[in-house]
PDB file of C-alpha atoms in Angstrom:
ATOM      1  CA  MET C   1      -0.054   0.083  -0.117  1.00  0.00           C
ATOM      2  CA  THR C   2       1.343   3.320  -0.873  1.00  0.00           C
ATOM      3  CA  SER C   3      -1.032   5.815   0.941  1.00  0.00           C
ATOM      4  CA  THR C   4      -0.332   7.128   4.077  1.00  0.00           C
ATOM      5  CA  ASP C   5      -4.055   6.539   5.075  1.00  0.00           C
ATOM      6  CA  PRO C   6      -4.625   2.697   4.331  1.00  0.00           C
ATOM      7  CA  PHE C   7      -8.396   3.400   5.079  1.00  0.00           C
ATOM      8  CA  SER C   8      -8.767   5.833   2.291  1.00  0.00           C
ATOM      9  CA  GLU C   9      -7.641   3.391  -0.572  1.00  0.00           C
ATOM     10  CA  ILE C  10      -9.835   2.129  -2.748  1.00  0.00           C
ATOM     11  CA  VAL C  11      -8.295  -1.700  -3.557  1.00  0.00           C
ATOM     12  CA  GLY C  12     -11.519  -3.321  -4.514  1.00  0.00           C
ATOM     13  CA  ARG C  13     -13.386  -5.877  -3.073  1.00  0.00           C
ATOM     14  CA  SER C  14     -11.776  -8.999  -4.454  1.00  0.00           C
ATOM     15  CA  ALA C  15      -8.542  -7.715  -3.055  1.00  0.00           C
ATOM     16  CA  ILE C  16      -9.875  -7.489   0.348  1.00  0.00           C
ATOM     17  CA  GLU C  17     -11.652 -11.113  -0.301  1.00  0.00           C
ATOM     18  CA  ASP C  18      -8.477 -12.386  -1.441  1.00  0.00           C
ATOM     19  CA  ALA C  19      -6.526 -11.169   1.966  1.00  0.00           C
ATOM     20  CA  LEU C  20      -9.045 -13.065   4.030  1.00  0.00           C
ATOM     21  CA  ARG C  21      -9.029 -16.268   2.161  1.00  0.00           C
ATOM     22  CA  GLY C  22      -8.215 -19.148   4.501  1.00  0.00           C
ATOM     23  CA  ILE C  23      -9.008 -16.961   7.627  1.00  0.00           C
ATOM     24  CA  ALA C  24     -11.732 -18.125   9.838  1.00  0.00           C
ATOM     25  CA  PRO C  25     -14.245 -15.359  10.883  1.00  0.00           C
ATOM     26  CA  ARG C  26     -14.404 -14.298  14.361  1.00  0.00           C
ATOM     27  CA  PRO C  27     -17.879 -14.963  16.038  1.00  0.00           C
ATOM     28  CA  VAL C  28     -19.983 -12.118  15.008  1.00  0.00           C
ATOM     29  CA  THR C  29     -22.178 -12.528  18.039  1.00  0.00           C
ATOM     30  CA  ASN C  30     -20.412  -9.872  19.971  1.00  0.00           C
ATOM     31  CA  THR C  31     -20.375  -7.515  17.016  1.00  0.00           C
ATOM     32  CA  LYS C  32     -22.673  -4.815  15.903  1.00  0.00           C
ATOM     33  CA  TYR C  33     -21.584  -4.708  12.439  1.00  0.00           C
ATOM     34  CA  PHE C  34     -20.436  -7.452   9.875  1.00  0.00           C
ATOM     35  CA  VAL C  35     -19.654  -8.030   6.154  1.00  0.00           C
ATOM     36  CA  ARG C  36     -20.230 -11.308   4.071  1.00  0.00           C
ATOM     37  CA  ILE C  37     -17.467 -12.662   2.342  1.00  0.00           C
ATOM     38  CA  ALA C  38     -17.710 -16.179   0.553  1.00  0.00           C
ATOM     39  CA  GLY C  39     -21.273 -16.566   2.410  1.00  0.00           C
ATOM     40  CA  ARG C  40     -19.316 -16.008   5.944  1.00  0.00           C
ATOM     41  CA  ALA C  41     -20.055 -13.272   8.223  1.00  0.00           C
ATOM     42  CA  TYR C  42     -16.703 -11.428   9.347  1.00  0.00           C
ATOM     43  CA  PRO C  43     -16.717  -8.619  12.055  1.00  0.00           C
ATOM     44  CA  VAL C  44     -15.887  -5.390  10.327  1.00  0.00           C
ATOM     45  CA  LYS C  45     -12.953  -4.524  12.340  1.00  0.00           C
ATOM     46  CA  GLN C  46     -11.470  -8.142  11.632  1.00  0.00           C
ATOM     47  CA  VAL C  47     -11.773  -7.656   8.001  1.00  0.00           C
ATOM     48  CA  ALA C  48     -10.117  -3.868   8.012  1.00  0.00           C
ATOM     49  CA  ARG C  49      -7.445  -5.081  10.324  1.00  0.00           C
ATOM     50  CA  THR C  50      -6.498  -7.947   8.131  1.00  0.00           C
ATOM     51  CA  TYR C  51      -6.258  -5.966   5.012  1.00  0.00           C
ATOM     52  CA  THR C  52      -4.673  -2.831   6.383  1.00  0.00           C
ATOM     53  CA  GLY C  53      -2.434  -4.264   9.253  1.00  0.00           C
ATOM     54  CA  VAL C  54      -3.527  -1.388  11.536  1.00  0.00           C
ATOM     55  CA  GLN C  55      -4.212  -2.628  14.913  1.00  0.00           C
ATOM     56  CA  THR C  56      -6.064   0.476  16.344  1.00  0.00           C
ATOM     57  CA  PHE C  57      -9.000   2.246  14.707  1.00  0.00           C
ATOM     58  CA  ASN C  58     -12.711   2.758  15.291  1.00  0.00           C
ATOM     59  CA  THR C  59     -15.417   0.989  13.794  1.00  0.00           C
ATOM     60  CA  ARG C  60     -17.100   3.837  11.818  1.00  0.00           C
ATOM     61  CA  LEU C  61     -13.423   3.804  10.044  1.00  0.00           C
ATOM     62  CA  ALA C  62     -13.779  -0.055   9.339  1.00  0.00           C
ATOM     63  CA  GLN C  63     -16.917   0.484   7.814  1.00  0.00           C
ATOM     64  CA  ARG C  64     -16.149   3.533   5.488  1.00  0.00           C
ATOM     65  CA  PHE C  65     -13.277   1.357   4.242  1.00  0.00           C
ATOM     66  CA  LEU C  66     -15.313  -1.371   3.602  1.00  0.00           C
ATOM     67  CA  ARG C  67     -18.303   0.649   1.777  1.00  0.00           C
ATOM     68  CA  LEU C  68     -15.748   2.585  -0.155  1.00  0.00           C
ATOM     69  CA  ASN C  69     -14.372  -1.023  -1.660  1.00  0.00           C
ATOM     70  CA  GLY C  70     -17.995  -2.360  -2.219  1.00  0.00           C
ATOM     71  CA  PHE C  71     -18.948  -3.902   0.645  1.00  0.00           C
ATOM     72  CA  GLU C  72     -22.528  -4.054   2.161  1.00  0.00           C
ATOM     73  CA  ILE C  73     -22.377  -3.517   6.070  1.00  0.00           C
ATOM     74  CA  HIS C  74     -24.852  -5.323   7.915  1.00  0.00           C
ATOM     75  CA  LYS C  75     -26.012  -5.078  11.408  1.00  0.00           C
ATOM     76  CA  HIS C  76     -27.145  -7.272  14.035  1.00  0.00           C
TER      77      HIS C  76
END
């Protein structure tokens, strides 16, 4: 990634899905927001953290990043 703000990058849904391939989703029972990847529900922060490598950020930032890259955010 070349941007100083990885959450502003448009990398495309497929790049994010590829980064999650082989990674089991954390349970979404204790999270409010999630996305579906390959039919599985992933917490938005798990997806954003896995792709960007950034460990500390808020849920709103993760949601914005995922929407920017073509994901629909689901709410419990």
